[in-house]
Coordinates of N, CA and C in Angstrom, one line a residue:
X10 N 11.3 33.4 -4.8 CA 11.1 32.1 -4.1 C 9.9 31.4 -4.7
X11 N 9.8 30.2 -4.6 CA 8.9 29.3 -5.6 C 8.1 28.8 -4.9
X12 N 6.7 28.8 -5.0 CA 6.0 28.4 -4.4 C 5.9 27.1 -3.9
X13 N 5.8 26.5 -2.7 CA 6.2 25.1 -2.6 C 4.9 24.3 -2.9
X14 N 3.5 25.1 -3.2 CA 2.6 23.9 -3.5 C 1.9 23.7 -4.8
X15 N 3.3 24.6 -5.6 CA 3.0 24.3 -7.0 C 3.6 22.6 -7.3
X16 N 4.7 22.4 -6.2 CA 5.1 21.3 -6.5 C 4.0 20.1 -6.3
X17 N 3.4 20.1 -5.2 CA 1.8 19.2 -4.8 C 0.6 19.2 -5.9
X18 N 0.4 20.7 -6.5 CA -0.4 20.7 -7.3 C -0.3 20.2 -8.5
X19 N 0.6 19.8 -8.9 CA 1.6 19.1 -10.4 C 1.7 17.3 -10.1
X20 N 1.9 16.8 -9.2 CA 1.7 15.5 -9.0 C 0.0 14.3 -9.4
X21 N 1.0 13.6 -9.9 CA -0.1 12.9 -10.4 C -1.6 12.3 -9.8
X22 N -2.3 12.9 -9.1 CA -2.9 12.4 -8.8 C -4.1 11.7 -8.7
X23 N -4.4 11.7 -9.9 CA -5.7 10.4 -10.2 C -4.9 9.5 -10.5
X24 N -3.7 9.4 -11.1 CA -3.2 7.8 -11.3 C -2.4 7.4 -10.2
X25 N -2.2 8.2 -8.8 CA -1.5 7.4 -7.5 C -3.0 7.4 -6.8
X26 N -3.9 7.7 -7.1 CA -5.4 7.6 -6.7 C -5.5 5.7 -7.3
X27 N -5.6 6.1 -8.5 CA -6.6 4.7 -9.4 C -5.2 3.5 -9.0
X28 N -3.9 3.9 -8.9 CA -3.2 2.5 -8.3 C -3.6 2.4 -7.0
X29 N -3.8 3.4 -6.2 CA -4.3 2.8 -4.4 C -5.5 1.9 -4.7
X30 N -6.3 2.6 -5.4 CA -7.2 1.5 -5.3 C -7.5 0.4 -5.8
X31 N -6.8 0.1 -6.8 CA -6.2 -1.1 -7.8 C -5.4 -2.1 -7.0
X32 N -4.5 -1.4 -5.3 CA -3.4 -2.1 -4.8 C -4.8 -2.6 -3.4
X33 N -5.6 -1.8 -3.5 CA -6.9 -2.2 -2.2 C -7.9 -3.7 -2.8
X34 N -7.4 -3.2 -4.0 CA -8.7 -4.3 -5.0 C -7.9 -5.9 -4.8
X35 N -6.3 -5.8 -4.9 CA -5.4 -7.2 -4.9 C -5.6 -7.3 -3.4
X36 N -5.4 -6.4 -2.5 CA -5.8 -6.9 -1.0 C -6.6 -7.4 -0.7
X37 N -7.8 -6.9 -1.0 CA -9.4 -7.6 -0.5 C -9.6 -9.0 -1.3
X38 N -8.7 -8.9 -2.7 CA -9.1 -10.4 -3.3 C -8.2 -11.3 -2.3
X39 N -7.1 -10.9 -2.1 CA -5.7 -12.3 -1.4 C -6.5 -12.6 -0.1
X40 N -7.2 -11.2 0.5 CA -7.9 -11.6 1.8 C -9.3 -12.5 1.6
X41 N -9.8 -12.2 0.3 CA -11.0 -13.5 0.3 C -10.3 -14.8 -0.1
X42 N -9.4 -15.1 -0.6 CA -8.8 -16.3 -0.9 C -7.9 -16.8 0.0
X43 N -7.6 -15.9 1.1 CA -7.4 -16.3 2.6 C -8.8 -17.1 3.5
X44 N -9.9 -16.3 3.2 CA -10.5 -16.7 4.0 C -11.2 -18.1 3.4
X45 N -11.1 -18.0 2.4 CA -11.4 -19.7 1.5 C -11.1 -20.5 1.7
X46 N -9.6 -20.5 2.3 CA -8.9 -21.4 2.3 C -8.9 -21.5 4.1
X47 N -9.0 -20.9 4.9 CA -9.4 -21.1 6.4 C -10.5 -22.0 6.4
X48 N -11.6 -21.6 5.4 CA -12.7 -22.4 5.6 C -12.9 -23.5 5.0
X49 N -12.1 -23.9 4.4 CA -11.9 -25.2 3.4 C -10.5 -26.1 4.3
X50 N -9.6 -25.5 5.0 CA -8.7 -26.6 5.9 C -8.5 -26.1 6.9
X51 N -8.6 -26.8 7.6 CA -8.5 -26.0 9.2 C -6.9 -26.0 9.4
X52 N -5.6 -26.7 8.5 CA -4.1 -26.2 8.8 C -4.3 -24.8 8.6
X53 N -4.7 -24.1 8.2 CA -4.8 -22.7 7.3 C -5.2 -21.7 8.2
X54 N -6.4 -22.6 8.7 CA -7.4 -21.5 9.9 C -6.2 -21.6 10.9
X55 N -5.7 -22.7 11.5 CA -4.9 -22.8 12.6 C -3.7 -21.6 12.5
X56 N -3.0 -21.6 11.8 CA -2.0 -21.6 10.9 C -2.7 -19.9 11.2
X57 N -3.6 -19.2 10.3 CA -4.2 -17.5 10.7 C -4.3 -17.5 12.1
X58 N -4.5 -18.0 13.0 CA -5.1 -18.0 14.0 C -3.5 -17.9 15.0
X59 N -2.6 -18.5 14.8 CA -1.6 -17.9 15.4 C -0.7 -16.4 15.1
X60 N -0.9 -16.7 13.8 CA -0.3 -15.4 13.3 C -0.9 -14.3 13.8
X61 N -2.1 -14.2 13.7 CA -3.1 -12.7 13.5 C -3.3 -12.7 14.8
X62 N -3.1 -13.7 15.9 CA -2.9 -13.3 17.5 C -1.9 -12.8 18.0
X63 N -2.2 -12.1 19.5 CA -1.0 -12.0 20.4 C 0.2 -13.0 20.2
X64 N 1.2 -13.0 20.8 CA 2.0 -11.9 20.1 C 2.3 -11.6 18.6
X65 N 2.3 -12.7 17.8 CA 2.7 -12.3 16.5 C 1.9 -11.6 15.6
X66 N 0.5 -11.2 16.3 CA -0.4 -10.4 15.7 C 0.1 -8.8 15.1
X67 N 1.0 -8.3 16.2 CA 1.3 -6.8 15.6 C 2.5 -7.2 14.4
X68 N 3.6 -8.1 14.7 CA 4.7 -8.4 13.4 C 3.9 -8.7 12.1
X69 N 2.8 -9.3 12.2 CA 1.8 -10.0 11.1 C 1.2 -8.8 10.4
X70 N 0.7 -8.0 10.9 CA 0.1 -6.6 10.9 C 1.1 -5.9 10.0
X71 N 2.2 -5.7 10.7 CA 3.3 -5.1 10.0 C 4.0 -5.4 9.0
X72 N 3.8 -6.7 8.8 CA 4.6 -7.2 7.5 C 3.4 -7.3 6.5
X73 N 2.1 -7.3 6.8 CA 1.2 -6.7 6.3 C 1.2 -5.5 5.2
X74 N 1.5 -4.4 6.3 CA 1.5 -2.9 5.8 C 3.0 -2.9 5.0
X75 N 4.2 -3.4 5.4 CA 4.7 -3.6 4.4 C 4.6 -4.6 3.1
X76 N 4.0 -5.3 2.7 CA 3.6 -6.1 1.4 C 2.1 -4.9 0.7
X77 N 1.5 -4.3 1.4 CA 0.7 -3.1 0.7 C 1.8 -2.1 0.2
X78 N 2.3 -1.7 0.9 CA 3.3 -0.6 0.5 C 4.2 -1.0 -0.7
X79 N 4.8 -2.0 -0.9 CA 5.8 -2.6 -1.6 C 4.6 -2.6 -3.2
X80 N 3.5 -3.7 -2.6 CA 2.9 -3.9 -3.7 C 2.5 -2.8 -4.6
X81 N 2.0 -1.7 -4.1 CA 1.7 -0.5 -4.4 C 3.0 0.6 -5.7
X82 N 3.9 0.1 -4.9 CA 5.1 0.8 -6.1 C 5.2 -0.6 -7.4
X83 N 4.9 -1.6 -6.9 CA 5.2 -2.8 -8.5 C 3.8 -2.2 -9.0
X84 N 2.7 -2.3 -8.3 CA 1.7 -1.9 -9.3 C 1.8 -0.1 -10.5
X85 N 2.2 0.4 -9.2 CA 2.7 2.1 -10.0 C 3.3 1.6 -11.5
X86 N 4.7 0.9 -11.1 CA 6.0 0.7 -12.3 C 5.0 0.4 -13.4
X87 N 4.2 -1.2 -12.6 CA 3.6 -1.8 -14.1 C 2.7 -1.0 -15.0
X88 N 1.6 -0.7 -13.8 CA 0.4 -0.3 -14.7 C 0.5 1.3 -14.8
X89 N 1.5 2.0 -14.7 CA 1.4 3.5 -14.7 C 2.9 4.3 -15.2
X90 N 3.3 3.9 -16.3 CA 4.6 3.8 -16.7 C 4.6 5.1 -17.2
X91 N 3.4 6.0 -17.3 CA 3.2 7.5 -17.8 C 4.1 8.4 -16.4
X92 N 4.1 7.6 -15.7 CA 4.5 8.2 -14.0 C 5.7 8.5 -13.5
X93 N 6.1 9.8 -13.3 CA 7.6 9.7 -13.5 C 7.6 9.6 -11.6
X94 N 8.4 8.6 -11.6 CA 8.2 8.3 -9.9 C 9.6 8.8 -9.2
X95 N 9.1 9.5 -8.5 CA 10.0 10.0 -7.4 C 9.9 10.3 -6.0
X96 N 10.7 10.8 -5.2 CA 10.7 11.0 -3.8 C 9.3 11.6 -3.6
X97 N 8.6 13.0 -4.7 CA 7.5 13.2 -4.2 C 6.3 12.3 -4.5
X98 N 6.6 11.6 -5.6 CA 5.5 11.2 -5.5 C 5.0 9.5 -5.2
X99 N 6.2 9.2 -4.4 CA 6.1 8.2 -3.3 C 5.5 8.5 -1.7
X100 N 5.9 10.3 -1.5 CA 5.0 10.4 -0.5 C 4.0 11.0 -0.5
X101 N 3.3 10.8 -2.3 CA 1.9 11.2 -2.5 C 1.3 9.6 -2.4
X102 N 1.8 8.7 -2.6 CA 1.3 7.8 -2.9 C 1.0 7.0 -1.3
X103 N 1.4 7.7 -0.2 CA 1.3 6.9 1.2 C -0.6 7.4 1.4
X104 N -0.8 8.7 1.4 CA -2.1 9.2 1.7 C -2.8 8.9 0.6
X105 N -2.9 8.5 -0.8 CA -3.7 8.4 -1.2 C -3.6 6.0 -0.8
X106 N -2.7 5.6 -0.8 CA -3.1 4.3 0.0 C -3.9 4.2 1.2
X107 N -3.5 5.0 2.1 CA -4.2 5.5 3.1 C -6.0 5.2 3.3
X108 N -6.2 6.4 2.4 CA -7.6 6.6 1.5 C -8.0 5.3 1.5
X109 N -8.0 4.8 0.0 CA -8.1 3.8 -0.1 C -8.2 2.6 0.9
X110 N -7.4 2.2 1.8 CA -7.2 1.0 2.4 C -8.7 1.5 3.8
X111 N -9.2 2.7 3.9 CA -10.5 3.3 4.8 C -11.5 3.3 4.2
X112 N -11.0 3.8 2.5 CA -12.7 3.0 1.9 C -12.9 1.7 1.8
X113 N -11.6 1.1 2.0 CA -12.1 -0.5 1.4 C -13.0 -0.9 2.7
X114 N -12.3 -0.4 4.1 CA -13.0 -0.7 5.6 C -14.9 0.1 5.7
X115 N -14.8 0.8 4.9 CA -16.6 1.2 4.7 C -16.9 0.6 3.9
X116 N -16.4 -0.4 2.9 CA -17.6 -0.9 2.0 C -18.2 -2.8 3.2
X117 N -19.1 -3.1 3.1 CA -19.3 -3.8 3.5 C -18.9 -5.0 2.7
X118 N -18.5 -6.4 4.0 CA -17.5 -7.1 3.7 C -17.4 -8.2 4.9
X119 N -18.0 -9.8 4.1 CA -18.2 -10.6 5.5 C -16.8 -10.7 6.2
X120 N -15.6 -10.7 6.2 CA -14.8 -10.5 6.8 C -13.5 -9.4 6.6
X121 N -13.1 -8.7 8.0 CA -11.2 -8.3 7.2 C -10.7 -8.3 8.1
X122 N -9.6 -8.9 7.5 CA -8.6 -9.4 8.2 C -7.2 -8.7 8.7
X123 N -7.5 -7.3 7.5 CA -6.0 -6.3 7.6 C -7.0 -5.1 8.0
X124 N -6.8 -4.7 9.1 CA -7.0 -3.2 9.7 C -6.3 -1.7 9.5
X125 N -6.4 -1.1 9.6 CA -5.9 0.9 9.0 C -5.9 0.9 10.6
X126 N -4.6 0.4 11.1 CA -4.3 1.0 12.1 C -2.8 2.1 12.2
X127 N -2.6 2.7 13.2 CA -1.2 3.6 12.8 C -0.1 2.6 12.8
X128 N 0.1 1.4 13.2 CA 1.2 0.4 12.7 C 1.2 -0.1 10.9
X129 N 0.1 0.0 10.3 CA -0.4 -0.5 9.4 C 0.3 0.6 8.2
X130 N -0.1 2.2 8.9 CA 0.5 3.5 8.1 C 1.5 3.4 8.4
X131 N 2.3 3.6 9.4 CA 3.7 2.9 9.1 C 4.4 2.2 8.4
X132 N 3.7 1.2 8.3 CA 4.3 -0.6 7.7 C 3.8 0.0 5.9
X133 N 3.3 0.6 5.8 CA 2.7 1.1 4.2 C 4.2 2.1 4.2
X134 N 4.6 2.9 5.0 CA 5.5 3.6 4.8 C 7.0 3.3 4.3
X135 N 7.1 2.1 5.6 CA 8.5 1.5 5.4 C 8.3 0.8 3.8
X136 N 7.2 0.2 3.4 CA 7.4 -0.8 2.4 C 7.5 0.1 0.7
X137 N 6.7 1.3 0.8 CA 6.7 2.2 0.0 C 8.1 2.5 -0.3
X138 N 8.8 2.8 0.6 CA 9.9 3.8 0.2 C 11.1 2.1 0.8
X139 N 10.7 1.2 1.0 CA 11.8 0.6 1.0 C 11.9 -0.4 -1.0
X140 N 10.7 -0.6 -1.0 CA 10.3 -0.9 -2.9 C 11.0 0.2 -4.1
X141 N 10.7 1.2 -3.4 CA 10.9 2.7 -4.2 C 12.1 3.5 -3.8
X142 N 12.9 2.7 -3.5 CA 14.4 3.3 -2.9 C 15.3 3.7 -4.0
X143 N 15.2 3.4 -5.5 CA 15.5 3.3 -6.8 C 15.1 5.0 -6.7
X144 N 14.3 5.4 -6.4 CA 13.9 6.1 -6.9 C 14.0 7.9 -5.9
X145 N 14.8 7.4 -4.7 CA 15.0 8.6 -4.3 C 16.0 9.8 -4.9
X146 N 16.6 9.0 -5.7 CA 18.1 9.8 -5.9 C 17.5 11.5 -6.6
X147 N 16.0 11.2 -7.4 CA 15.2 12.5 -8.1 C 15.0 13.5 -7.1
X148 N 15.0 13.6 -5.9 CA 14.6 15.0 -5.6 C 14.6 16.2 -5.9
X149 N 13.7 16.6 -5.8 CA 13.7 18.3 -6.8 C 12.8 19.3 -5.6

């Protein structure tokens, strides 16, 4: 019988590492050029200010965590083509986004606007494997 964490131990992990944080780097930029743009028209600010509230604040959240997730597998394809992507290593790729999206919340930062909440790990989940659906057929 074969050890099952030889299969974990073999996954790529400094390059589903260096795309989380590459996919944390495009978030924190769209979110400063969010907030540029709040502070430069107030349609904009208005315009965040319904979204990111009750009620459409959790759908906003979530379609959030899905556009990380999604984005995260187009970054994999483009910048990591060394990477043979499959079922496992789409659900290596949720914890090491994870990671990532908690360091970006320790580095200091006049605003943010997307939170690491459990709807957020979710919404990273659906978007991951709804991007990377190509790619379940490999299980091994």
């Amino acid at each position: 019988m074969a050890n099952p964490l030889d299969r974990l131990k073999r996954l790529p992990w400094m390059e589903l590492l260096l795309n989380a944080l590459l996919t944390a780097l495009c978030v924190t930029v769209a979110e400063f050029i969010l907030v540029i743009l709040m502070r430069a028209l107030t349609i904009v600010a208005q315009i965040a200010i319904v979204l990111l509230n009750p009620p459409l604040g959790i759908l906003t959240q979530l379609a959030i965590g899905v556009g990380i997730g999604a984005l995260a597998v187009v970054l994999l394809e483009r910048f990591f083509p060394q990477v043979r992507i499959d079922t496992g290593t789409l659900w290596a790729l949720i914890p090491c986004l994870i990671v990532a999206l908690i360091a970006r919340t320790l580095l200091p930062s006049p605003v943010s606007l997307i939170s690491t909440s459990q709807i957020t790990a979710v919404a990273i989940l659906l978007g991951v494997f709804w991007r990377g659906r190509r790619y379940w057929r490999y299980w091994r």
